[in-house]
Coordinates of C-alpha atoms and ligand atoms in Angstrom, one line a residue:
X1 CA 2.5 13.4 -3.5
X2 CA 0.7 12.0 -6.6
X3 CA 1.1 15.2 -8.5
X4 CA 4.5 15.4 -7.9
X5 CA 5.3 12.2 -9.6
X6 CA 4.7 12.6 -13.0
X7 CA 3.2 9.0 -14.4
X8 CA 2.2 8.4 -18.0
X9 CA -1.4 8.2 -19.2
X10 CA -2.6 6.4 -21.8
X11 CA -0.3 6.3 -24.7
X12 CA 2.4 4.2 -24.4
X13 CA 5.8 4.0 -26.4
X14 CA 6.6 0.3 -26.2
X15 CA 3.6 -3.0 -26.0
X16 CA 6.0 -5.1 -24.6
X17 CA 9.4 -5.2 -22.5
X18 CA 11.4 -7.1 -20.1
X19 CA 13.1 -5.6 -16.8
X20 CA 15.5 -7.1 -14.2
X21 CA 16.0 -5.3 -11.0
X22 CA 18.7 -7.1 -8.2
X23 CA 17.8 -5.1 -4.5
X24 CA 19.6 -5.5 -1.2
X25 CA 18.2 -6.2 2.2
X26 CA 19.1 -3.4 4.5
X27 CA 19.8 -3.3 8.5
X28 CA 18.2 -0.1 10.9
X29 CA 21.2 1.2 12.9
X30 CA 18.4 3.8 14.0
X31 CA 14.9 1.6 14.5
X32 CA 11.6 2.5 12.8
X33 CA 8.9 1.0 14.8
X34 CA 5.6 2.8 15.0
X35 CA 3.9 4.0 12.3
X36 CA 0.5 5.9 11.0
X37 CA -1.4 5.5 7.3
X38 CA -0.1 5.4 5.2
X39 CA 2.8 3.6 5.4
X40 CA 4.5 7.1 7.5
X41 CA 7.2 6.7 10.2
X42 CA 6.7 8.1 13.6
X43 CA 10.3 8.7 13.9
X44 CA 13.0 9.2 11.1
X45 CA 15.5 5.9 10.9
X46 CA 18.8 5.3 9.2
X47 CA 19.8 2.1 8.0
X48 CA 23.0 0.0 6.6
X49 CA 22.6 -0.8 3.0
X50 CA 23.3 -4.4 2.7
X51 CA 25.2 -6.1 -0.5
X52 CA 25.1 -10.5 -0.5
X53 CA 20.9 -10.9 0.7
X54 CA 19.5 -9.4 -2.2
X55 CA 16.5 -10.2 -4.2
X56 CA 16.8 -10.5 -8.0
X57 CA 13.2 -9.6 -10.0
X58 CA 12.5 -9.4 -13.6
X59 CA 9.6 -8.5 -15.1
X60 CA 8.0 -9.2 -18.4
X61 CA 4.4 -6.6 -19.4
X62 CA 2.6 -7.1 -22.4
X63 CA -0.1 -4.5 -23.5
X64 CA -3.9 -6.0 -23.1
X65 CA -5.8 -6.2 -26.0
X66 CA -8.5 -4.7 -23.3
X67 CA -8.0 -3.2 -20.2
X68 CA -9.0 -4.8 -17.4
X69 CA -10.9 -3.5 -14.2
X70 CA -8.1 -5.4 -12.7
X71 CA -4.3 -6.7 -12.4
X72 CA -2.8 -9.4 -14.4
X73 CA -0.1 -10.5 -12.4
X74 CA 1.9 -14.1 -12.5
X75 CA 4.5 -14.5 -10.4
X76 CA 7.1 -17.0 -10.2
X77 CA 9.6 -17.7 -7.6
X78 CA 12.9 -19.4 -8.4
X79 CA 10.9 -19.9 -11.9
X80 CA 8.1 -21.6 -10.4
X81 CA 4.8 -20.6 -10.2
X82 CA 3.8 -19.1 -6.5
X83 CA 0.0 -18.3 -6.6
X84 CA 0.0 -18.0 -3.4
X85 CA 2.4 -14.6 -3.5
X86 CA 0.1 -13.1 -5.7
X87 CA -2.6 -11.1 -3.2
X88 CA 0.4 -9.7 -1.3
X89 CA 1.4 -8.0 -5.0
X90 CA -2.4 -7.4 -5.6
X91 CA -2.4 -5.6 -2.4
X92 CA 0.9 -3.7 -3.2
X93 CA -0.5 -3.0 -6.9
X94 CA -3.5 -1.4 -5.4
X95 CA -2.0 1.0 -3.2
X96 CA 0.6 2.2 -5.6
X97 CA -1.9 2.3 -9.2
X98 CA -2.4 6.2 -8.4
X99 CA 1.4 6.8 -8.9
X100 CA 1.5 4.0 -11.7
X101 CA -1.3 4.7 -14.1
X102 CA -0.7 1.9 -16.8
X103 CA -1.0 -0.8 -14.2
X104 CA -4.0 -2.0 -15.7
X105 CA -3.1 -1.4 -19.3
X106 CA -0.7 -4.7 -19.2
X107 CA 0.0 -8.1 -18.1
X108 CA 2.7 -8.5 -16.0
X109 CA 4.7 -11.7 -15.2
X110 CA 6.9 -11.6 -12.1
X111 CA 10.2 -14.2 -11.7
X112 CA 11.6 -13.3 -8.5
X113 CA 14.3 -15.3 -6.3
X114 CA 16.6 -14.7 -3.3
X115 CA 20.2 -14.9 -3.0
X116 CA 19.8 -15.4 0.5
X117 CA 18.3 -19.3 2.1
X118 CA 15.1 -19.4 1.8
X119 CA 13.3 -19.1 5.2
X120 CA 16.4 -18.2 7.1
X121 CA 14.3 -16.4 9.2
X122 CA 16.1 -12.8 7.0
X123 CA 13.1 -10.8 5.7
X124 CA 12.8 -10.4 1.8
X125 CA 9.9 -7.7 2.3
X126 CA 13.0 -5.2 1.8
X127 CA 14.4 -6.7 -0.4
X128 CA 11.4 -7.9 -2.4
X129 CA 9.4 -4.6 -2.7
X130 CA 12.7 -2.3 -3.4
X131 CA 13.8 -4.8 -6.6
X132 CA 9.8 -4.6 -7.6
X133 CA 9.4 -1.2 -6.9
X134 CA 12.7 -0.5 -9.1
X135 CA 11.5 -2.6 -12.0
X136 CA 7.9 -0.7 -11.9
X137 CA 10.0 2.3 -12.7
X138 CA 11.9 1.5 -15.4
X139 CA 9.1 0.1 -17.3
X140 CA 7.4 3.2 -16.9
X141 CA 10.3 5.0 -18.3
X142 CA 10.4 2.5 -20.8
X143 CA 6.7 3.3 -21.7
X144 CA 7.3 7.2 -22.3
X145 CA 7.3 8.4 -18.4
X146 CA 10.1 11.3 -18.4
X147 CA 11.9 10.9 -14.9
X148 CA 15.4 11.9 -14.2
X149 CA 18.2 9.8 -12.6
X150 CA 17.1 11.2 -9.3
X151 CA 13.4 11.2 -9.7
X152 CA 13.8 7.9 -10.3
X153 CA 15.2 6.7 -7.5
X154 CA 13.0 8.9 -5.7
X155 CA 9.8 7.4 -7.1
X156 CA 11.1 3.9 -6.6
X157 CA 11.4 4.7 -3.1
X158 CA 8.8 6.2 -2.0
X159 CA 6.5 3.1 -3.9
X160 CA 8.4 0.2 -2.2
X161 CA 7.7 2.2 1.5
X162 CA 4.2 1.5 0.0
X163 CA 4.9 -2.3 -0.1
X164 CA 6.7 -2.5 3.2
X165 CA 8.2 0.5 4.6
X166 CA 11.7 -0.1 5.2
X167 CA 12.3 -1.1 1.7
X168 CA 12.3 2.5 1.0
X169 CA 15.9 2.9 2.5
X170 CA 17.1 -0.1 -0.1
X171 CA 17.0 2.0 -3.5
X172 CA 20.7 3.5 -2.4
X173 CA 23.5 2.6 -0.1
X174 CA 25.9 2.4 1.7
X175 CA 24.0 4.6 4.0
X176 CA 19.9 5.8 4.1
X177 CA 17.9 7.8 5.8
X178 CA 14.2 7.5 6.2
X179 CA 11.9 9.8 8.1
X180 CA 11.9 13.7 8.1
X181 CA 14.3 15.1 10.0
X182 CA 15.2 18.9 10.9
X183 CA 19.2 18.3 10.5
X184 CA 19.2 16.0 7.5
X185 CA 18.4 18.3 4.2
X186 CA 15.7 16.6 2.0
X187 CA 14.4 13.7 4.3
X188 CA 11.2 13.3 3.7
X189 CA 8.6 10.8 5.4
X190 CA 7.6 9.4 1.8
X191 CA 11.0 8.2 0.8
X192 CA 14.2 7.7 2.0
X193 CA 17.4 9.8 1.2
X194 CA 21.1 8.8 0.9
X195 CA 23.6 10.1 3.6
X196 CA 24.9 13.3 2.6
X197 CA 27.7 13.1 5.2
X198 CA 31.5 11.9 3.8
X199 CA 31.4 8.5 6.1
X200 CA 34.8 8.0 7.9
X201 CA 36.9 5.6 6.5
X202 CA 36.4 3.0 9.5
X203 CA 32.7 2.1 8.2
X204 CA 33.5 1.7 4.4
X205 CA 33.1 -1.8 3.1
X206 CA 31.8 -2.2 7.2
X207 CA 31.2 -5.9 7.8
X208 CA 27.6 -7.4 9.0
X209 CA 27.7 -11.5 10.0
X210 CA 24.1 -12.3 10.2
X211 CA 23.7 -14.6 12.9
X212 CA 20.6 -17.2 12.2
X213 CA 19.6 -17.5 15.7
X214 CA 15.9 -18.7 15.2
X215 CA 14.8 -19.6 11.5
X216 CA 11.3 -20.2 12.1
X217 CA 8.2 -18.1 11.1
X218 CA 8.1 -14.5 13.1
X219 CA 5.5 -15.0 16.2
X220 CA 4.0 -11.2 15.5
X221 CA 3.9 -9.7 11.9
X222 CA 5.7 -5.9 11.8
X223 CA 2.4 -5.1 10.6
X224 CA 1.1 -6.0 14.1
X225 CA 4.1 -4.5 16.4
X226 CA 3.9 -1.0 14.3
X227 CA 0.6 -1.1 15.3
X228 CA 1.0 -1.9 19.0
X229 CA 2.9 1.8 19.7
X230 CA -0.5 3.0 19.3
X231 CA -1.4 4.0 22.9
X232 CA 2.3 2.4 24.0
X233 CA 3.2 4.5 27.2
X234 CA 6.7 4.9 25.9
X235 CA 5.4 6.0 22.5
X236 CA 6.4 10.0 22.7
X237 CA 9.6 9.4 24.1
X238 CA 10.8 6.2 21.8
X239 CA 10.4 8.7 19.3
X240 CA 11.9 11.7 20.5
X241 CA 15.1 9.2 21.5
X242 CA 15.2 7.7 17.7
X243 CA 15.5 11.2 16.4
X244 CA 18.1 12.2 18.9
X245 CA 19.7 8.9 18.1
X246 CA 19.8 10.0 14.5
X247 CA 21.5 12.9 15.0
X248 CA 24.3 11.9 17.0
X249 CA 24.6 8.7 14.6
X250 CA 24.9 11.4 11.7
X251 CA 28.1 13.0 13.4
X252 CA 29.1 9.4 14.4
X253 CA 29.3 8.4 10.8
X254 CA 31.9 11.0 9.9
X255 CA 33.7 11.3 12.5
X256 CA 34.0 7.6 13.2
X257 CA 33.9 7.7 16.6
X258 CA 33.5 4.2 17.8
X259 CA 32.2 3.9 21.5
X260 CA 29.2 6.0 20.4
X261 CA 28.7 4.3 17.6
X262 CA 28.5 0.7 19.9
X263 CA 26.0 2.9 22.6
X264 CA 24.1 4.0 20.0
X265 CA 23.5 0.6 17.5
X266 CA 23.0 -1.6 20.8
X267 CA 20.9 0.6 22.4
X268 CA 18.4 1.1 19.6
X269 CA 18.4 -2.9 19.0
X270 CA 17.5 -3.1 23.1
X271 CA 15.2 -0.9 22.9
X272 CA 13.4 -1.7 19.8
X273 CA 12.9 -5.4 21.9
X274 CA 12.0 -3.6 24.6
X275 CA 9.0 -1.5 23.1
X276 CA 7.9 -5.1 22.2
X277 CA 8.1 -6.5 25.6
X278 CA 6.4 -3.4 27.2
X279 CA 3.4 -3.2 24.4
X280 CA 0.2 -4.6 24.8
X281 CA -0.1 -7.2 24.1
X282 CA 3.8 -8.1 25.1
X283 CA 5.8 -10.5 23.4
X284 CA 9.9 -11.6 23.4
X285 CA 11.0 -12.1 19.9
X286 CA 14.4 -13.3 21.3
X287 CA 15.7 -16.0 22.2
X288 CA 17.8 -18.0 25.1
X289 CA 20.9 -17.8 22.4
X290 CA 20.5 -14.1 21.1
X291 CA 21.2 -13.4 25.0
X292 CA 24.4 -15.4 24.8
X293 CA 25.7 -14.0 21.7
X294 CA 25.1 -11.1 23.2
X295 CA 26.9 -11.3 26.0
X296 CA 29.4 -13.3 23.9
X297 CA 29.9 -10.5 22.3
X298 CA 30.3 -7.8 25.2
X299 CA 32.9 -10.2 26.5
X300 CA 34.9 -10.1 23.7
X301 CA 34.5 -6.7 22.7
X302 CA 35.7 -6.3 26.4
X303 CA 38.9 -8.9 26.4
X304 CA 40.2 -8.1 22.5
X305 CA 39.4 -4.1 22.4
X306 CA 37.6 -4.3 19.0
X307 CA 34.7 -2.9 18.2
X308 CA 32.7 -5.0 17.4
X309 CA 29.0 -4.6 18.2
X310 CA 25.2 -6.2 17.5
X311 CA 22.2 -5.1 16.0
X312 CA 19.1 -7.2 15.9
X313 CA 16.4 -7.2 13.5
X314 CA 12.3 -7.4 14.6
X315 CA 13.4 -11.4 15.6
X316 CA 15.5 -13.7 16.9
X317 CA 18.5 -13.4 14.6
X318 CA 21.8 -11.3 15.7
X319 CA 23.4 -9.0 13.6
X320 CA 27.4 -8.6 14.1
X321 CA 28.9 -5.1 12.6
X322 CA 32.7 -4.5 12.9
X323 CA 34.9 -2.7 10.6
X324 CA 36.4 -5.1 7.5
X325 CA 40.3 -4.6 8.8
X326 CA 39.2 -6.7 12.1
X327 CA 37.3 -9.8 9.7
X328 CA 40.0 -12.2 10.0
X329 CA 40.1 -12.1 14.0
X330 CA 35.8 -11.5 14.3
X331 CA 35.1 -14.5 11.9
X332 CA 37.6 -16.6 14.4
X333 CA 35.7 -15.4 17.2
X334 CA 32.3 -16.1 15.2
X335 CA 33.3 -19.7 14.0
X336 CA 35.0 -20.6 17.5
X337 CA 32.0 -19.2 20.1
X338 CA 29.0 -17.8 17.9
X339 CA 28.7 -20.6 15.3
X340 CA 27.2 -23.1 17.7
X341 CA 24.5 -20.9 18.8
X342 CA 23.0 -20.5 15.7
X343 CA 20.9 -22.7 13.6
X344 CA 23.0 -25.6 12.2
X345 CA 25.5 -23.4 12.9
X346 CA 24.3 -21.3 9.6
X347 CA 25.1 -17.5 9.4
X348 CA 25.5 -15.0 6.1
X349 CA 28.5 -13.0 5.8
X350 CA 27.4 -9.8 4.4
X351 CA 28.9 -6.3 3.9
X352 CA 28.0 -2.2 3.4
X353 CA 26.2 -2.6 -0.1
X354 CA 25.3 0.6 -2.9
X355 CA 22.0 -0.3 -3.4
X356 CA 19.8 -1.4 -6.4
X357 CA 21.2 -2.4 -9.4
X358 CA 19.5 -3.1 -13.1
X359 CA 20.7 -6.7 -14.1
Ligands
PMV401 O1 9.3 -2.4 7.1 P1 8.6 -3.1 8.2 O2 7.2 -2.7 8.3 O3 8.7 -4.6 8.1 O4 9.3 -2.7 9.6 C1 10.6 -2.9 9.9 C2 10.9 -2.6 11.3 C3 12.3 -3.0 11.7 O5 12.9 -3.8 10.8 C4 12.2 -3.7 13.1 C5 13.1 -1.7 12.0 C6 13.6 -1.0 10.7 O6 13.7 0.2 10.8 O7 13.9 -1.7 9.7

């Protein structure tokens, strides 16, 4: 992939810049879990771009007088020094500094903050590594590196699935695909690719109330529970069902067909909890009140005949989608039953986002 990428050498156009990058958090529909070096999905997923938790980054790089066997990096978050984010960047740096060849040529200082509360138990790694990765990109350009509108995108990618590898469906919205995939033209299992499809009216501007369920730390890194499919006796067929998923999700999407579109989202968050409870070692990231919303939900879904429907993230929190014409009667529903189950009764409205943006 390296030589595809074109990425400048030595001979730069600028010493000095500034970028700012703002990069949504997005939700699987169709899970990735289970992966193999580096950074490669075992099955193809497909994701929700979101639009209100984003992570805003700007970078400042200054040429050094010498260049260093080594990264400069600073980073700030909120405008405050965080040393102790620094070896996670190191780490990202690293991996990506054969695709990014002036890495070492410049100091970097990196102000980065959330949009979203801070340890609300949402992951920023999406977030986080897209609005870096995007930033990386356009100092490049800014430094002489000839990429079009597309390769650029591209790139950006395909180096925050190096960071943390659902990022990679962030770049774009409302709708991404990650994971190569015999019906979707141009997937590719180094970065992810928009929806192709013309989505059906019913999921534009397509609601997602964030449920904070459990706000504490994650018992089991993704890191670890990727690894745990290794050897997992449902390994083959999880990922033959993902990409079966996929493909009837795909149709799903434009032809808004809304039963299979419920079977499909809820059985993928099940099951993504269930290759966690059935992996060794086992472990239950949800709890007592993710089961009630959830059957708060089917209830309702059952009694009011709208569709309305969960997801759930690699933790606790729960994930309502429903289409935006049904918000007014869902957020009743939310604030009268949900609400209490959460956290200090805190949850995030969100909505279908379009991806990064340069601030
Ligand atoms: O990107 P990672 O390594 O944090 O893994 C994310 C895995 C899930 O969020 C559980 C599913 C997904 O496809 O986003």
């Amino acid at each position: 992939m390296s030589t595809t990428y074109k990425s400048i050498g030595s001979s730069y156009n600028k010493k000095q810049g500034k970028v700012a990058f703002a990069a949504p958090s997005n939700i699987a529909l169709v899970k990735y879990w289970g992966k193999r070096p580096v950074q490669l999905p075992e099955n193809a997923s497909l994701s929700f771009t979101l639009n209100v938790c984003r992570t805003e980054t700007a970078i400042a790089y200054k040429k050094r007088a010498v260049s260093g066997n080594d990264f400069s990096i600073t980073f700030l978050f909120e405008g405050a020094p965080k040393p102790s984010f620094v070896p996670k960047i190191h780490t990202f740096f690293e991996r990506i500094a054969p695709y990014c060849l002036f890495l070492k040529d410049f100091e970097f200082i990196i102000d980065s903050k959330n949009t979203f509360p801070h340890s609300s138990g949402i992951a920023s790694s999406a977030s986080g590594m897209s609005a870096l990765a995007m930033c990386l990109v356009e100092i490049e350009c800014e430094l002489g590196g000839l990429l079009s509108a597309v390769e650029r995108k591209e790139k950006a990618s395909f180096l925050a699935r190096l960071g943390s590898g659902s990022a990679c469906r962030s770049i774009e919205g409302p709708v991404t695909i990650w994971g190569k995939h015999q019906i979707i033209n141009k997937s590719s299992n180094e970065f992810a690719v928009p929806f192709e499809g013309e989505l059906h009216p019913i999921f534009r501007n397509y609601q997602d109330t964030v449920l904070l369920i459990d706000k504490g730390e994650k018992q089991v890194s993704s890191t670890v529970g990727h690894n745990l499919m290794y050897g997992h006796p449902f390994a083959k067929a999880r990922f033959e069902q993902a990409n079966a998923n996929l493909e009837k999700l795909n149709a799903v999407l434009q032809n808004g067909d809304m039963d299979q579109f419920i079977e499909i989202v809820e059985s993928e968050a099940l099951t993504l909890h269930a290759m966690m409870m059935t992996s060794l070692p086992y472990f239950i990231l949800m709890k007592s009140n993710t089961l009630e919303v959830i059957n708060a939900i089917w209830n309702y879904r059952k009694a009011s005949e709208i569709p309305v429907c969960f997801t759930l993230d690699a933790g606790a929190n729960v994930h309502v989608l429903y289409p935006e014409r049904h918000k007014k009667e869902v957020m009743e529903f939310i604030n009268e039953e949900l609400a209490e189950k959460c956290q200090n009764k805190q949850y995030i409205c969100d909505n279908l986002g379009f991806g990064a943006k340069k601030l």
